[in-house]
mmCIF file of C-alpha atoms in Angstrom:
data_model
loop_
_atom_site.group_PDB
_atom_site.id
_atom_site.type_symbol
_atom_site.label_atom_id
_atom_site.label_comp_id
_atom_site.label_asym_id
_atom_site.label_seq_id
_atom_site.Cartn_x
_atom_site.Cartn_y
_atom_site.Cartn_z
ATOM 1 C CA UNK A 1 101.574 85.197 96.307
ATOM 2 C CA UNK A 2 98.851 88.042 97.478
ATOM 3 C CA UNK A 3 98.000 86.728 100.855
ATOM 4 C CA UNK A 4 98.529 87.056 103.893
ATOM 5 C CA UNK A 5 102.427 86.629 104.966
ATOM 6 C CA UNK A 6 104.071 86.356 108.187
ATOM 7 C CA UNK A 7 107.703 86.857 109.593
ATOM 8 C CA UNK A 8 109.203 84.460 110.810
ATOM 9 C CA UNK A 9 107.233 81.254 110.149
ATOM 10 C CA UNK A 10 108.927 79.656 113.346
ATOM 11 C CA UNK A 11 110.553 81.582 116.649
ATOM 12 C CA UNK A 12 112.528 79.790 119.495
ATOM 13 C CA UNK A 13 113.209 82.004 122.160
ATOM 14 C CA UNK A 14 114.483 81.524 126.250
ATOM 15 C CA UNK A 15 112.010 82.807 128.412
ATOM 16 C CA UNK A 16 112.466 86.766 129.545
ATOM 17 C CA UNK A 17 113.594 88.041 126.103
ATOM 18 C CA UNK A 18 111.946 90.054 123.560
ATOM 19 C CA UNK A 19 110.519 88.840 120.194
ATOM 20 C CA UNK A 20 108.981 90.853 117.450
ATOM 21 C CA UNK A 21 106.448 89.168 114.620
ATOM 22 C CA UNK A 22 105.728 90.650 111.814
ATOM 23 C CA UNK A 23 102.392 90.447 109.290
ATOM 24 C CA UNK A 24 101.594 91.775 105.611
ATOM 25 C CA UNK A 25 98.685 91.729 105.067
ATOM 26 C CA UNK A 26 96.514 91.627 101.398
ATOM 27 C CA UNK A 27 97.294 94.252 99.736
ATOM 28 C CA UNK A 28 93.621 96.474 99.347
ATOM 29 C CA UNK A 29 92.502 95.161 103.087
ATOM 30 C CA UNK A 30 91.909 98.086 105.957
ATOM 31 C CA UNK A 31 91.710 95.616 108.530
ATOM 32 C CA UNK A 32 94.338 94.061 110.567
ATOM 33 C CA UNK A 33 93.785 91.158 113.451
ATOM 34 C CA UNK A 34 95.911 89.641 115.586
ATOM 35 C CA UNK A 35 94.986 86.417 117.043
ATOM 36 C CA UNK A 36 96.864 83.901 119.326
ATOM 37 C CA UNK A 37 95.901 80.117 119.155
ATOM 38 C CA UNK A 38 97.325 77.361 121.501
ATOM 39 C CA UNK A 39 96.819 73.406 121.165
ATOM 40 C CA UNK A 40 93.280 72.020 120.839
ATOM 41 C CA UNK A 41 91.807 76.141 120.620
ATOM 42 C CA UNK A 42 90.435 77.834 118.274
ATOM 43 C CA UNK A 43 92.258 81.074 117.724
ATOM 44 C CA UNK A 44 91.449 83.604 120.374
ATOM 45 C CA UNK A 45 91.144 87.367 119.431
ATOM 46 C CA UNK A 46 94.362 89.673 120.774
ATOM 47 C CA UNK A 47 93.825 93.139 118.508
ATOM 48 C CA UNK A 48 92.713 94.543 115.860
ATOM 49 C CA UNK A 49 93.448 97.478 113.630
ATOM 50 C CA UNK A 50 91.498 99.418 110.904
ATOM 51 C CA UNK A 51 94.258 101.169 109.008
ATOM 52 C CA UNK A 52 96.633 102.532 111.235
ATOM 53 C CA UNK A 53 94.049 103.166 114.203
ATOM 54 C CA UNK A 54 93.985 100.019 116.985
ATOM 55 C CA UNK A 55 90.645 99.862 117.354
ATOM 56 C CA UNK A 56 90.538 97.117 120.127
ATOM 57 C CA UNK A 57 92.415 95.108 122.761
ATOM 58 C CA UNK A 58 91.517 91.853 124.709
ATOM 59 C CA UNK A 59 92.117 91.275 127.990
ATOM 60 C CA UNK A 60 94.317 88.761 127.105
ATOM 61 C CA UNK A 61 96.667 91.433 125.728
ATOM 62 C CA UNK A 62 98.731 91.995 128.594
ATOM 63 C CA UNK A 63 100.896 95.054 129.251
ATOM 64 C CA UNK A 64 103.952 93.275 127.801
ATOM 65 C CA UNK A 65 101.809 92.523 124.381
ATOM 66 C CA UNK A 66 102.514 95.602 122.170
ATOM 67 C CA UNK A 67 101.378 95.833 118.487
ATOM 68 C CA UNK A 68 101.745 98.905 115.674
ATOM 69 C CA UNK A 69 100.485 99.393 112.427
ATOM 70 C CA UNK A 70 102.409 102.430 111.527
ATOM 71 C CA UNK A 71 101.474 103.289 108.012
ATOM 72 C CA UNK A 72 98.077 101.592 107.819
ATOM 73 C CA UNK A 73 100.224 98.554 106.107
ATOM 74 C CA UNK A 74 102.137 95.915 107.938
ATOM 75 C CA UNK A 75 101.625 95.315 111.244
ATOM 76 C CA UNK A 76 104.621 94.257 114.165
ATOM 77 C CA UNK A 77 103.324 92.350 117.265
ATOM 78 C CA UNK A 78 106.355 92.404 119.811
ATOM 79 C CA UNK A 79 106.123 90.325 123.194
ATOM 80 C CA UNK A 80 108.610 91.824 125.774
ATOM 81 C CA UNK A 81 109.663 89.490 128.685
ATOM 82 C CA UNK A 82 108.711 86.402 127.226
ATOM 83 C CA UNK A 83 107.345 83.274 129.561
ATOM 84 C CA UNK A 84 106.808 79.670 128.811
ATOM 85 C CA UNK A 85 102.789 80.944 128.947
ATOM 86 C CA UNK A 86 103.317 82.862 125.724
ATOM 87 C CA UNK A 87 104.106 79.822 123.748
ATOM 88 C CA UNK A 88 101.553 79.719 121.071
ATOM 89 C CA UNK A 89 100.763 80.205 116.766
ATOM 90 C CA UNK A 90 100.384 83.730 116.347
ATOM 91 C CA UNK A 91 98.076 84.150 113.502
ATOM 92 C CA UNK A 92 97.573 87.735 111.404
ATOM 93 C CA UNK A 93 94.226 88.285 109.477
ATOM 94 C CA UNK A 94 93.585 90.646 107.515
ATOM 95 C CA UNK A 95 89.657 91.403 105.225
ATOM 96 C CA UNK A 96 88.236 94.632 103.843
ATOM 97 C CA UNK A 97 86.327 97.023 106.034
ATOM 98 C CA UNK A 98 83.595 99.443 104.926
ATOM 99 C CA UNK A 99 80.218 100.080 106.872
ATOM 100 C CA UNK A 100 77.122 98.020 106.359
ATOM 101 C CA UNK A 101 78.511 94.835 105.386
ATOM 102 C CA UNK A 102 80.119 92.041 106.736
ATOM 103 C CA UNK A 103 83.954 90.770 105.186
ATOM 104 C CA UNK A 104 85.280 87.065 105.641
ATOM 105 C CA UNK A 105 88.692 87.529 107.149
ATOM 106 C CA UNK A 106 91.996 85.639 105.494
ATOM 107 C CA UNK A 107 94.864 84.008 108.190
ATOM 108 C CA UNK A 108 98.458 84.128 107.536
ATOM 109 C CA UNK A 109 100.069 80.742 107.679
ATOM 110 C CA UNK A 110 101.373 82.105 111.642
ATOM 111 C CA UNK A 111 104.462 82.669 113.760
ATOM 112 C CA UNK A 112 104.740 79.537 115.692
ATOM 113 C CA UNK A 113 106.481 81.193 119.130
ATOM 114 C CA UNK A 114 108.265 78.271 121.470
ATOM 115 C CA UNK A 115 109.624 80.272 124.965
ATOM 116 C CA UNK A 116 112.164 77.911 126.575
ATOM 117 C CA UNK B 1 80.114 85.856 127.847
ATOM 118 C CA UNK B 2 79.906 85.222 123.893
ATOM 119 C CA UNK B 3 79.907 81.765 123.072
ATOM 120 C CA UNK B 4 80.715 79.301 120.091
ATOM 121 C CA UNK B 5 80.009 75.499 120.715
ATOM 122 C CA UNK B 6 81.047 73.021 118.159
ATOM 123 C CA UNK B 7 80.095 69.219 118.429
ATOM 124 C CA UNK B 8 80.955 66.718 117.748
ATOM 125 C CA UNK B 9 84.820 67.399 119.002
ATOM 126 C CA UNK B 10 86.482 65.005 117.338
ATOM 127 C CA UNK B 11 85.349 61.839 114.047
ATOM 128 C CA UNK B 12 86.349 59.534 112.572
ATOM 129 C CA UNK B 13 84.616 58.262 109.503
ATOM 130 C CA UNK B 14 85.167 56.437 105.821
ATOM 131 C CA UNK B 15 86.300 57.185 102.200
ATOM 132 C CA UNK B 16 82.810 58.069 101.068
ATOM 133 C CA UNK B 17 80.764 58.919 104.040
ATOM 134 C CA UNK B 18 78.879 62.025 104.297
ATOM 135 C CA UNK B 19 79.263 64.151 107.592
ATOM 136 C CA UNK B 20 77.683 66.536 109.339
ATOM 137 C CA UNK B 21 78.792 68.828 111.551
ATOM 138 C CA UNK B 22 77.620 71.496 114.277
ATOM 139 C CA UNK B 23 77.866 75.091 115.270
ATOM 140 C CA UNK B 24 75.762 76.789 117.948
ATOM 141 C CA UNK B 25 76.662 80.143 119.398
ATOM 142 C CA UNK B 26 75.275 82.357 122.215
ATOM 143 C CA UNK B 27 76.541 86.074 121.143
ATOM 144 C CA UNK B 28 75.245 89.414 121.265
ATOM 145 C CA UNK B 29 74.991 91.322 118.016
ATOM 146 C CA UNK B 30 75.606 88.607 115.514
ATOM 147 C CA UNK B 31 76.541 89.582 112.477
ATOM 148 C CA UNK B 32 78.111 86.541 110.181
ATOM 149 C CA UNK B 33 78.495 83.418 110.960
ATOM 150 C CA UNK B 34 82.231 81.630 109.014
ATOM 151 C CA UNK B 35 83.607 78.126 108.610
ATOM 152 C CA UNK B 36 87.204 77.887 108.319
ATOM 153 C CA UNK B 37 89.531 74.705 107.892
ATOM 154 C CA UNK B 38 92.898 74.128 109.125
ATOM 155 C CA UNK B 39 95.541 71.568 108.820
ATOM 156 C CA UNK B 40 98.792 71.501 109.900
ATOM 157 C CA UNK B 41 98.723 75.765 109.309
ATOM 158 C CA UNK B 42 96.720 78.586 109.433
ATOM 159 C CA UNK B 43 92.629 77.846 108.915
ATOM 160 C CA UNK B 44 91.376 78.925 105.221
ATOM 161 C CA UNK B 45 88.031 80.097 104.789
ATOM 162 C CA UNK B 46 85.277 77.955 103.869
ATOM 163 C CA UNK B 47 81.902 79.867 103.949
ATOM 164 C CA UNK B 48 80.598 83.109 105.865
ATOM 165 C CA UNK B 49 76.961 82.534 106.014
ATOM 166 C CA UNK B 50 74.948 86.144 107.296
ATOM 167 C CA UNK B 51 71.320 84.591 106.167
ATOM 168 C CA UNK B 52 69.495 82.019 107.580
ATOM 169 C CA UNK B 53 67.758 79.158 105.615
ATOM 170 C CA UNK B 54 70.225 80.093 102.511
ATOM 171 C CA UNK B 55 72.809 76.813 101.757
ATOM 172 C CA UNK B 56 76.061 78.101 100.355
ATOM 173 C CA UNK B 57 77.588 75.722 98.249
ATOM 174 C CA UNK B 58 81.341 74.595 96.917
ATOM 175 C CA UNK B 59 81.930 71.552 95.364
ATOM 176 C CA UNK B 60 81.188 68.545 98.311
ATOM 177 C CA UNK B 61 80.974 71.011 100.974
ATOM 178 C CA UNK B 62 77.987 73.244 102.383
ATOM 179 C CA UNK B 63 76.535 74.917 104.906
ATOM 180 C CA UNK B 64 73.709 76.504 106.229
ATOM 181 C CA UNK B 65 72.909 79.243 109.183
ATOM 182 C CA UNK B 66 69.238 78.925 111.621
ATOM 183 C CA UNK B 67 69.263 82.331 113.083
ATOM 184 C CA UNK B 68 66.586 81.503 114.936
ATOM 185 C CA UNK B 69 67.889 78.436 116.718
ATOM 186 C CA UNK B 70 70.912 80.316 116.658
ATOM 187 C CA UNK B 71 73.124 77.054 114.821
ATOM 188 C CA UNK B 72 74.821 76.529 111.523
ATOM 189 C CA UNK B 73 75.540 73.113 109.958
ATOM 190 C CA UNK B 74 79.109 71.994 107.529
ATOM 191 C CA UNK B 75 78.020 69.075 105.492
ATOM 192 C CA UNK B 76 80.474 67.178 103.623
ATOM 193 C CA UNK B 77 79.868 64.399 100.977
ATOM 194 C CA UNK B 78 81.239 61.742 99.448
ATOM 195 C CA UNK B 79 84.622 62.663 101.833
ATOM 196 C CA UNK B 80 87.848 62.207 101.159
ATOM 197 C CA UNK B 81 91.321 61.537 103.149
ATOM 198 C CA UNK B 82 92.074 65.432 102.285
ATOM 199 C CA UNK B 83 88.889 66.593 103.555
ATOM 200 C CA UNK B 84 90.814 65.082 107.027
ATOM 201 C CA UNK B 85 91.448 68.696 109.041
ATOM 202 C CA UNK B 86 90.125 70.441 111.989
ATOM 203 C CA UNK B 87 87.020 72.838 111.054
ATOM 204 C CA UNK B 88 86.413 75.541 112.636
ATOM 205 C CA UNK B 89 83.110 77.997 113.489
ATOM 206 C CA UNK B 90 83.675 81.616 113.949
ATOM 207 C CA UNK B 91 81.353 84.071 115.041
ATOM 208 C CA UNK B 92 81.406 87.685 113.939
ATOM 209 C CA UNK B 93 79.886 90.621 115.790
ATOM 210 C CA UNK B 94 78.200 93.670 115.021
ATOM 211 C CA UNK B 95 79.943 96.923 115.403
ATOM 212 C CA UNK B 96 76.746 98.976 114.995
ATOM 213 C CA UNK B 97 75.253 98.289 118.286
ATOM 214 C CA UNK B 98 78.252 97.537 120.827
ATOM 215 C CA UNK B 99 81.012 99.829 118.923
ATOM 216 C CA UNK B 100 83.461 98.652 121.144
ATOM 217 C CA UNK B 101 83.383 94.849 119.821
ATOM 218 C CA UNK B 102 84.580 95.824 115.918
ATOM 219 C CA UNK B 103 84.452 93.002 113.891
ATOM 220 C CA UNK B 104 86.308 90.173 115.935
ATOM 221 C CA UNK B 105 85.557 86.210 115.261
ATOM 222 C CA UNK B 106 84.827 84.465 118.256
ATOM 223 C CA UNK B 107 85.924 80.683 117.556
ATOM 224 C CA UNK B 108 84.551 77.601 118.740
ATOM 225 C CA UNK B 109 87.497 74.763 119.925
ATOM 226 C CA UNK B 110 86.603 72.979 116.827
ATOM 227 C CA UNK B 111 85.717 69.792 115.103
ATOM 228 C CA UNK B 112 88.661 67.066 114.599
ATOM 229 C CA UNK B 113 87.891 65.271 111.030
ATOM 230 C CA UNK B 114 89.673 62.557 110.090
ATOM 231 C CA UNK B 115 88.660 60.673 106.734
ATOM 232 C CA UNK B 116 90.424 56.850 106.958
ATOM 233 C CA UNK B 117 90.589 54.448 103.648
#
């Protein structure tokens, strides 16, 4: 399979600990997003990475949001201090990246995070 | 505040009907314009539509983008209980103007399709 994979598929979790996701992305792709999407949303934007350079944060990336890209290749997205808030489908995307065109972006099939 | 409307929210329709269904957006810098559709997992991508007044096609499904009016259309024939998902619109915006935006989707809530027998 050459998608997009994520680690784990499913997370349970009691609120105030720390979880860590993790997301390979295709294999030629530059680009890294994160997104977060909760029942009834579309996914909403958290980060986004163009090799191993985080380009941008949302707002909604809070202090206890942290994400790498270390070697340009998979990406971790840990969530420190977990609350029942953060309860969500984590979703990695990944597309090429090169200047003057426009890439469709592919999802991984998501961390599904449940904070107890 | 960038914005991605889809309508209507939720259908329900027959074996057979044809649908159609709606995207507007208010965003700075447009770039692309994407359908996506998701079922019980992550969405796969439909179309990414950067042209207006040009139909991409695939098999039943198509769409088309109205820069102008600033709306894109998914039209599905002759649907079927597996075209039954949610479909979503995504917006993508320019980095050339606002650097600061990259290449982000903005999504719309989306459109709940379900395709009954």
């Amino acid at each position: 399979d050459t998608g997009v994979s994520q680690d784990p598929r499913h997370k349970i979790t009691k609120r105030g600990q720390n979880v860590t996701f993790r997301c390979d992305p295709i294999s030629e792709h530059n680009r890294l997003y994160w997104y977060r999407q909760t029942l009834g949303q579309g996914p909403e934007f958290l980060t986004y990475f163009q090799n191993e350079a985080q380009l941008e944060k949302s707002r909604l990336l809070s202090d206890r949001f942290s994400a790498e890209r270390p070697k340009g290749s998979f990406s971790t997205l840990e969530i420190q201090r977990t609350e029942q808030g953060d309860s969500a489908m984590y979703l990695c995307a990944s597309s090429l990246g090169r200047q003057g065109r426009a890439y469709e972006q592919y999802f991984g099939p998501g961390t599904r995070l449940t904070v107890t | 505040e960038d914005k991605v409307v889809q309508s209507p929210l939720s259908l329900v329709v027959h074996e057979g009907d044809t649908v159609t269904l709606n995207c507007s957006y208010e965003v700075t810098n447009f770039r692309s314009l994407l359908w996506y559709k998701q079922e019980k997992k992550a969405p796969t991508f439909l179309f990414m539509l950067t042209s207006s007044g040009i139909e991409k096609k695939s098999g039943r499904l198509s769409s088309i983008l109205d820069k102008k009016e600033l709306f894109s259309i998914l039209n599905i024939t002759a649907t079927q209980t597996g075209d039954s998902a949610i479909y979503l619109c995504a917006v993508e915006l320019s980095p050339y103007i606002n650097t600061g935006t990259a290449s982000k989707l903005t999504f719309g809530t989306g459109t709940r399709l379900q395709v009954t027998l």
